[in-house]
Coordinates of C-alpha atoms in Angstrom, one line a residue:
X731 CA 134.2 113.3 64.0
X732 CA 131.0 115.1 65.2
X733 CA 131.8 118.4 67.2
X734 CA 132.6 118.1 71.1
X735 CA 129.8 118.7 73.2
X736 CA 129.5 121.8 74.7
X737 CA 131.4 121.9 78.6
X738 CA 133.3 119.4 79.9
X739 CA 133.2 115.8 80.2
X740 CA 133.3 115.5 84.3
X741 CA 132.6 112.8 86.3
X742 CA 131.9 115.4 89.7
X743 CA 132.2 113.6 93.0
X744 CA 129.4 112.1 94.7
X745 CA 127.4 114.7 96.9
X746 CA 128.1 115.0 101.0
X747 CA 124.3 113.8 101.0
X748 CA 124.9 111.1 99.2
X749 CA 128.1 110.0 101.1
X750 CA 126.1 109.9 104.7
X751 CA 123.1 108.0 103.0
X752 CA 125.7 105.6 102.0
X753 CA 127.3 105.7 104.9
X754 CA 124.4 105.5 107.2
X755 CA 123.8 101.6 105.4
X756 CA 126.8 100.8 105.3
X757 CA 126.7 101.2 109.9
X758 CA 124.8 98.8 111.2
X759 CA 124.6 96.5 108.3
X760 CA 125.9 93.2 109.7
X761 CA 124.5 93.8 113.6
X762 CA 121.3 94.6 111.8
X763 CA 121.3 91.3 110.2
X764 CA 122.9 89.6 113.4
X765 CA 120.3 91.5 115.3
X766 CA 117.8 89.9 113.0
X767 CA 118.7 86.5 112.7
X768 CA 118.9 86.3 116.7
X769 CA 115.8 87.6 117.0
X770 CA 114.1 84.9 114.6
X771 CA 116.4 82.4 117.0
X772 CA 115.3 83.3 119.9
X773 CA 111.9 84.3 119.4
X774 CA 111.0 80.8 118.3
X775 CA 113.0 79.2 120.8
X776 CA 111.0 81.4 123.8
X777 CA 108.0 80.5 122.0
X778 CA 108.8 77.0 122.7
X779 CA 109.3 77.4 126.1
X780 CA 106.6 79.2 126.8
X781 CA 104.3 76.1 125.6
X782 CA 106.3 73.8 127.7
X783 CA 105.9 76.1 130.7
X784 CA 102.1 76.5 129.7
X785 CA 101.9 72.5 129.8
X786 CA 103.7 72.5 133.5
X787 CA 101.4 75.1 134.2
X788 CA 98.3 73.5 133.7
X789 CA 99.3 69.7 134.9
X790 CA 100.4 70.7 138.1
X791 CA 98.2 72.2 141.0
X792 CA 97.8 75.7 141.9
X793 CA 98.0 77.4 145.9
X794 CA 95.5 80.1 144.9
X795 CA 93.8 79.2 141.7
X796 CA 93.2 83.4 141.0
X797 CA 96.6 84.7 141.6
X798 CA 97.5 81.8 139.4
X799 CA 95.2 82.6 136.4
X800 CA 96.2 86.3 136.8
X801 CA 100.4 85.5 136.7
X802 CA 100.2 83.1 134.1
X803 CA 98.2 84.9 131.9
X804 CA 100.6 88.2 132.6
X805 CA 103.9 86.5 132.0
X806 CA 102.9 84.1 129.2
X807 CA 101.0 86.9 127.5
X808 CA 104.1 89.5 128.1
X809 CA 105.7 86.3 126.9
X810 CA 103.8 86.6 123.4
X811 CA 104.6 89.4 122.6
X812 CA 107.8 89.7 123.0
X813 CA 108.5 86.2 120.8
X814 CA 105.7 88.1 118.1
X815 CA 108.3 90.9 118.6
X816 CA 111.2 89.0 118.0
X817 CA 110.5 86.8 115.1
X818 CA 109.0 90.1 113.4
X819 CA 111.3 92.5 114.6
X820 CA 108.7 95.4 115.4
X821 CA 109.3 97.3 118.8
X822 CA 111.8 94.7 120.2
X823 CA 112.9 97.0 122.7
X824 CA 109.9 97.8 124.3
X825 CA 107.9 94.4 124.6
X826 CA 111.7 92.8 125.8
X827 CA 111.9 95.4 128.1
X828 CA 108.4 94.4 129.4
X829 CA 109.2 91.1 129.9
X830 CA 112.3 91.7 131.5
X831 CA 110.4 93.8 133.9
X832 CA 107.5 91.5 134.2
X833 CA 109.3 88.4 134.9
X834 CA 110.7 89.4 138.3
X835 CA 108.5 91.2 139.7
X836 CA 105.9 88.1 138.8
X837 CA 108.9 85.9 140.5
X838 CA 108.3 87.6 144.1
X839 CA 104.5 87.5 143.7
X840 CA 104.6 83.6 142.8
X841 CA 104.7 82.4 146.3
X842 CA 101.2 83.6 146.7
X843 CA 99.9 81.7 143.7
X844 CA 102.3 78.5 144.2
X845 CA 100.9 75.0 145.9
X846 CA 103.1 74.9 149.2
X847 CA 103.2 71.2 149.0
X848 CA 105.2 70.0 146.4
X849 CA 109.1 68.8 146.8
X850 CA 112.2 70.1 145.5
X851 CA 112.2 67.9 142.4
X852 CA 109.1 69.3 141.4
X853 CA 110.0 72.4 139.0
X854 CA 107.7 75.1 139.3
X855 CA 106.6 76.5 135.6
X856 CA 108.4 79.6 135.8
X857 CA 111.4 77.6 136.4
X858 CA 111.5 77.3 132.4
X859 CA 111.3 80.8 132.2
X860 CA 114.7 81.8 133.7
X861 CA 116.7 82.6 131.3
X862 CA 114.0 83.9 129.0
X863 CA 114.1 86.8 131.0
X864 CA 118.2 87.0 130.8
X865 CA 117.7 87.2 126.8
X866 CA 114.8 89.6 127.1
X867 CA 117.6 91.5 129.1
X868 CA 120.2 91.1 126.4
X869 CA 117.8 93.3 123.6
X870 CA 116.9 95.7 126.1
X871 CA 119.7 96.8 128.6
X872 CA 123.0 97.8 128.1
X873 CA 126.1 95.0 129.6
X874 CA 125.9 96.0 132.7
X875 CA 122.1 95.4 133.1
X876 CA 122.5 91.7 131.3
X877 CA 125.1 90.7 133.7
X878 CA 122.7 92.4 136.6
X879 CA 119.8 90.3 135.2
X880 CA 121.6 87.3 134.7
X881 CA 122.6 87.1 138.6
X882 CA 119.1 88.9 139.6
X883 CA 116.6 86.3 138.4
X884 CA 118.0 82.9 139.2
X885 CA 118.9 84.7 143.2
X886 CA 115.7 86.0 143.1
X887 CA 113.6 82.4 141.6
X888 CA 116.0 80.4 144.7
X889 CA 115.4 83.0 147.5
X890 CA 111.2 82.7 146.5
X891 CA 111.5 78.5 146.0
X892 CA 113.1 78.1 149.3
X893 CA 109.6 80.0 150.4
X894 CA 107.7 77.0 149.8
X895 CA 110.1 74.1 150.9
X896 CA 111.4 73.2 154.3
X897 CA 115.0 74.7 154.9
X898 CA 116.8 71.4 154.9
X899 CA 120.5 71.0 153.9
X900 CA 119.7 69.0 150.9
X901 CA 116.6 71.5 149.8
X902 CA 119.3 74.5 150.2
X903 CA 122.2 72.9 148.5
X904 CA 119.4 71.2 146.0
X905 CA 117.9 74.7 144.6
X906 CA 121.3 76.4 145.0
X907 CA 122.8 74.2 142.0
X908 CA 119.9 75.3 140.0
X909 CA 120.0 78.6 141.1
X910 CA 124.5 78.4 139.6
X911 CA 122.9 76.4 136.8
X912 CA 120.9 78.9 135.5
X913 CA 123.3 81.7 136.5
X914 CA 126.2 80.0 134.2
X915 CA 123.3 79.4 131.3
X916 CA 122.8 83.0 131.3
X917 CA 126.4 84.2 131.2
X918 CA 126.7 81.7 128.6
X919 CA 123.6 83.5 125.9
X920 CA 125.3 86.6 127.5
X921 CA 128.8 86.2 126.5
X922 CA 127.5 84.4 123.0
X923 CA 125.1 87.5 122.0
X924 CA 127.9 89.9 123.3
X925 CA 130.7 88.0 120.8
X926 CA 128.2 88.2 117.8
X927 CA 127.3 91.7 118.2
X928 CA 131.4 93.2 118.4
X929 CA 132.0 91.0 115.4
X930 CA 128.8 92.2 113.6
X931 CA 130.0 95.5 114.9
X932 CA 133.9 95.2 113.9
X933 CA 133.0 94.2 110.6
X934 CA 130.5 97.4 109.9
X935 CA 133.5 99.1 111.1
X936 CA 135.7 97.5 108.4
X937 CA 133.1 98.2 105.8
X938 CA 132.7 101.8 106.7
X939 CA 136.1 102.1 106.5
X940 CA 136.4 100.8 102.9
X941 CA 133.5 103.2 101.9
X942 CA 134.8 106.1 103.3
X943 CA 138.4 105.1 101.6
X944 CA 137.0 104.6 98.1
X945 CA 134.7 107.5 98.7
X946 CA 137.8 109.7 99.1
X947 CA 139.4 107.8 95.6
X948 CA 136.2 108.6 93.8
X949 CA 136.3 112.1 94.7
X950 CA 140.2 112.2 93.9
X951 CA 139.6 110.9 90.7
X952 CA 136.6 112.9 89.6
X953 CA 138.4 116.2 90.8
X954 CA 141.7 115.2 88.6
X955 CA 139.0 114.2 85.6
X956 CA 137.7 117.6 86.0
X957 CA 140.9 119.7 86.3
X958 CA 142.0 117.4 83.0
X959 CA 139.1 118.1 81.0
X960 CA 139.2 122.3 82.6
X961 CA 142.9 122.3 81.3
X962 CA 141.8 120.8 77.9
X963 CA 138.8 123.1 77.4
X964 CA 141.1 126.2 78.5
X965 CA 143.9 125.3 75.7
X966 CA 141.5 124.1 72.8
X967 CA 138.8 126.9 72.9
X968 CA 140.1 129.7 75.2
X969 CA 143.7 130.0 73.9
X970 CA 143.1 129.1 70.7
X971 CA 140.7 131.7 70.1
X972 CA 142.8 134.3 71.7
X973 CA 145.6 133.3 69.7
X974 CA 143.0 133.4 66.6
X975 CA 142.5 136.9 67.1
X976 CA 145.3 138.4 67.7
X977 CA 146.3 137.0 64.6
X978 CA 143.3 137.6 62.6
X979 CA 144.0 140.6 59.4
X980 CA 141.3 139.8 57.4
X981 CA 137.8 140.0 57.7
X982 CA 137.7 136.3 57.2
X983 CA 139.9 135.7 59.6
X984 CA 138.1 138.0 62.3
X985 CA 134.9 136.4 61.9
X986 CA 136.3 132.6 62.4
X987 CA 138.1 134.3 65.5
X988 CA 134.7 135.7 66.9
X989 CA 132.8 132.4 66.6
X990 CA 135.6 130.6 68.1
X991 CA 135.4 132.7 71.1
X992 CA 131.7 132.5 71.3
X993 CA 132.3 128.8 71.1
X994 CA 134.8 129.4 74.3
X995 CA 132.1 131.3 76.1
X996 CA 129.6 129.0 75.6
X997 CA 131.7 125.9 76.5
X998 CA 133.0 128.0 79.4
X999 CA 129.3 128.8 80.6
X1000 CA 128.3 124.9 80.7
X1001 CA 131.5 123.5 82.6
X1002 CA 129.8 123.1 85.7
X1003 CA 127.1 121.3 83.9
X1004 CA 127.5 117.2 84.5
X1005 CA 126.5 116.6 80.7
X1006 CA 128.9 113.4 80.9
X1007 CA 131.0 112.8 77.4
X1008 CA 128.5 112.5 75.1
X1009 CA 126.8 109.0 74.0
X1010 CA 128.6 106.4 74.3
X1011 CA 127.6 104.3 71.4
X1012 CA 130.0 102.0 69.3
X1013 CA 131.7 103.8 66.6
X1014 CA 133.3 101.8 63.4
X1015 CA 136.9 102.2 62.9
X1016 CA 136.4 102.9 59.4
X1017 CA 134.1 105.9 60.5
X1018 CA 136.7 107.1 62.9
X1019 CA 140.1 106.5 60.3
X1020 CA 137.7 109.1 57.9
X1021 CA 137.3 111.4 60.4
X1022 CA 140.4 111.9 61.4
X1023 CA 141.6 111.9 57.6
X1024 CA 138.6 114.8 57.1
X1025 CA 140.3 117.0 59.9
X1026 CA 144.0 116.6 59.2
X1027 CA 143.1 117.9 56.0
X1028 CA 141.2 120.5 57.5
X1029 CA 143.8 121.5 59.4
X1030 CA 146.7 121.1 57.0
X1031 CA 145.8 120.0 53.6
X1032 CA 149.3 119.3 52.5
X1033 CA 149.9 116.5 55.3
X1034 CA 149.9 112.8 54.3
X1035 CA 147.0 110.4 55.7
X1036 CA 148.0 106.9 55.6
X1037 CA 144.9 104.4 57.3
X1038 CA 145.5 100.8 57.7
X1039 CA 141.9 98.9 58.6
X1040 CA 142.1 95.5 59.6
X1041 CA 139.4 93.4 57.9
X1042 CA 138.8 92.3 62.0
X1043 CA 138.8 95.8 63.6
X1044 CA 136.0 96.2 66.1
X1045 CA 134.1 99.6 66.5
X1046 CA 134.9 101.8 69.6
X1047 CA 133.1 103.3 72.3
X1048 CA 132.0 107.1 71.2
X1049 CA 134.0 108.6 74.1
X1050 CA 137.1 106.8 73.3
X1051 CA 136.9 108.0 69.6
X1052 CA 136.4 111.5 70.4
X1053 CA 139.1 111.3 72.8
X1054 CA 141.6 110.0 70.7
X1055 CA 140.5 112.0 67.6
X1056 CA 140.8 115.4 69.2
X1057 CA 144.4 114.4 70.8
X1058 CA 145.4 113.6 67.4
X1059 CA 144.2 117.0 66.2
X1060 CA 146.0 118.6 68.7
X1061 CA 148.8 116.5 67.6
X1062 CA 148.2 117.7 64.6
X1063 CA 147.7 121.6 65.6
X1064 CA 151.2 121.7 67.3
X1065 CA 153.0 120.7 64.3
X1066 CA 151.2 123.2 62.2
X1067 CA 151.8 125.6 65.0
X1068 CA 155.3 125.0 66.1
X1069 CA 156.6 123.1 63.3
X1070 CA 154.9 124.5 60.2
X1071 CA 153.9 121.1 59.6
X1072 CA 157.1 119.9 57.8
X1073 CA 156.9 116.8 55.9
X1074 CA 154.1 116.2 58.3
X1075 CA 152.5 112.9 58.3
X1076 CA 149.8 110.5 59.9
X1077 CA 148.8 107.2 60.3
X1078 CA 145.7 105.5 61.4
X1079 CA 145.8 101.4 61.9
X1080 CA 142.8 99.7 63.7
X1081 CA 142.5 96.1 64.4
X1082 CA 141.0 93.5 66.9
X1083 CA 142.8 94.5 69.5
X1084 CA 142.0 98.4 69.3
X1085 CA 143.6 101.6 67.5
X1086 CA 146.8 103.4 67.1
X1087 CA 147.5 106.8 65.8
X1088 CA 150.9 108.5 64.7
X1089 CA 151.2 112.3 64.3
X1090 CA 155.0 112.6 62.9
X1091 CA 157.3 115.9 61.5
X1092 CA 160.4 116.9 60.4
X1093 CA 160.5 120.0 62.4
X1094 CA 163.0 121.7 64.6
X1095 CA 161.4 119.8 67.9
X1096 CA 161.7 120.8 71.2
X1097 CA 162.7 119.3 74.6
X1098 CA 159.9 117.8 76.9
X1099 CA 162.1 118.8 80.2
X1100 CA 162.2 122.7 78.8
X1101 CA 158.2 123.3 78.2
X1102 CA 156.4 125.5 80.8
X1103 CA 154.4 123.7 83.1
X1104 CA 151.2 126.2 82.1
X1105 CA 151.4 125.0 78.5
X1106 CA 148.5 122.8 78.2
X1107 CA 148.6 121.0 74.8
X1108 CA 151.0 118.5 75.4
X1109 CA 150.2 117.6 78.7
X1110 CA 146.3 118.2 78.6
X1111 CA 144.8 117.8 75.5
X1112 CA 146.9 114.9 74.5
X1113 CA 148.4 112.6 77.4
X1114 CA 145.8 113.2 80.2
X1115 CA 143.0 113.5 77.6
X1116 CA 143.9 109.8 76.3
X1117 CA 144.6 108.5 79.5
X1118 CA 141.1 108.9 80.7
X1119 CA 139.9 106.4 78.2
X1120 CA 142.5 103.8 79.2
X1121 CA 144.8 104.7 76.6
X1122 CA 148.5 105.9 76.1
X1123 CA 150.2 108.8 74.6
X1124 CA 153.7 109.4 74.3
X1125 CA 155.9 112.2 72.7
X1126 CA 159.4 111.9 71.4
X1127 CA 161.1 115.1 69.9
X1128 CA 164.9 115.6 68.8
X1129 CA 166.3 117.6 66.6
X1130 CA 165.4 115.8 63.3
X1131 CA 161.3 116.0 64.5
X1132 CA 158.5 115.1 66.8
X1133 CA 156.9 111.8 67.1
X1134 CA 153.1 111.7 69.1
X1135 CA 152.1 108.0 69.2
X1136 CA 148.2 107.6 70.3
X1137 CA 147.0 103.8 71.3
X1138 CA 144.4 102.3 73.0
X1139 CA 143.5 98.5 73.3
X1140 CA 139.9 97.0 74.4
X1141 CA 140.1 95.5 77.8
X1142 CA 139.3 91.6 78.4

């Protein structure tokens, strides 16, 4: 198995940065898109409109053929661009808030421009525009100004239409239903635009929510990766090669002592590095079965290696090998260790369906319930370290020896 690359494998939570950029799309995602499609909607449909009130514009006859020209071309071309606004959605804002502003004030001037002869079932042209000017309202002004709008305009269009007609019963009550009609059409693209936005709205909400929670999951899960992988490092290279040199009598045995600690210090150095796990690529089973046979040995030449190598195995991803080879070998280490490797013995079987290891001894054993919680090599470099490749370890000690079984099976 090639050597572990220097500093830990950590998968380091996502930056604050990053979280608010992610965050910040993750807002106004939906009532952008609502916002968008409503736009398209009713910047075409004003468009319309505005050609039909440009046709009753022109086919019917003007008071004062000037202040005609002049409001026509003013509302229509405010008109414009707000629809150009709309459909592209480029300063909507501003040119709806200029037509919103436009409209009423070209209301009041229209008796000047407007042919005082015509009857009440004549509609005027800017009798088409109504409720063009309640939308414009709707993507400019806060609720309150929509609902002010949506009474304003149709109050304000009867109070100037009843300027130009004789105050009969019938003409009152006759522009008063149009003036209610056009009121209840307005609350109506009010109350719709208002329900699309809060669900558009909610649903951001929702979605912000989830981000924020898996966020937090992410973050839990890269900070326990990286306390795993700091215990590991601490027991395989820092202990060990204290433990190495207060043990060392030889010169031999000094010098391995001083390059494991160098080792340490260099591995210590780079833990705040994010140099991932190392490639990833596939890895033969026969490969890794040598490998692990190669550093039994190493470790204790007198232990038995047994490999069993389906004629079907599949290769494993590089991280998964190195993870399960070097919690065998601390398998491996604590029998030597604590054991003095009695009788000791392991097994290697691949297959389809993935690998299995089985570090066993007939030594003294020990009880799971009694070890310190700051002793690393059971808990660290072996359980959690094969856990964060999907696999499982378990250890079973008695009396009569210890048992560490290493699997790990390939997703479907």
């Amino acid at each position: 198995m090639p050597a572990e690359t220097p500093g830990t494998g950590t998968t380091r939570p996502r930056r604050p940065a990053e979280f608010r950029e992610a965050l910040a799309q993750t807002q106004r995602f939906t009532q952008s898109r609502i916002d968008r499609i409503l736009g398209i909607v009713v910047g075409t449909g004003s468009a319309v409109i505005g050609i039909q009130a440009l046709v009753g514009a022109l086919s019917t006859p003007a008071g004062h053929s000037a202040w005609h020209t002049i409001l026509l071309i003013v509302v229509l071309g405010t008109l414009l661009m707000m629809c150009v606004a709309l459909i592209t959605s480029r300063a909507v804002r501003v040119f709806a808030a200029i037509f919103a502003g436009v409209f009423p004030i070209a209301t009041v001037l229209w008796p000047l421009a407007a042919d005082r002869s015509t009857t009440v079932d004549e509609q005027p042209w800017l009798w088409f525009l109504i409720n063009v000017g309640t939308v414009a309202a709707v993507f400019c002004m806060p609720l309150a100004g929509q609902i002010v709008w949506a009474f304003l305009l149709p109050l304000l269009y009867g109070a100037m239409r009843l300027t130009l007609l004789p105050l009969t019963p019938a003409t009152v009550l006759d522009v008063a239903l149009d003036s209610a009609f056009a009121i209840i059409l307005a609350s109506v693209l009010i109350v719709v635009g208002w329900i699309l936005r809060s669900l558009a709205a909610s649903i951001d909400s929702g979605r912000e929510g989830a981000v924020r929670s898996f966020a937090q999951a992410a973050a839990a899960d890269a900070v326990e990766k990286e306390r795993v992988a700091v215990a590991a490092l601490m027991h395989d290279s820092v202990l060990a090669a204290l433990i190495a040199a207060e043990r060392a009598e030889t010169d031999r045995e000094r010098t391995l002592a001083v390059a494991m600690a160098r080792e340490a210090l260099t591995r210590l150095a780079n833990v705040d590095q994010e140099v991932g796990e190392g490639p990833d690529a596939p890895i033969p089973a026969g490969v890794v079965g040598a490998e692990l046979e190669a550093t039994v040995h190493r470790l204790s030449p007198d232990a038995g290696v047994s490999q069993r190598i389906e004629p079907d195995a599949r290769s494993v991803p590089g991280r998964v090998a190195r993870a399960l080879h070097l919690a065998a070998a601390q398998a491996v280490t604590n029998s030597v260790e604590h054991a003095g490797a009695a009788n000791l013995r392991v097994s290697f079987h691949a297959d389809r369906a993935g690998l299995a290891i089985t570090v066993t001894d007939d030594g003294p054993g020990f009880e799971a319930t009694r070890v310190a919680e700051d002793r690393l090599g059971i808990r660290a470099s072996i359980i959690a370290r094969v856990a964060a490749v999907a696999g499982a370890a378990t250890v079973d000690s008695d009396a009569s020896g210890t048992t560490v079984s290493i699997s790990w099976q390939e997703s479907s």
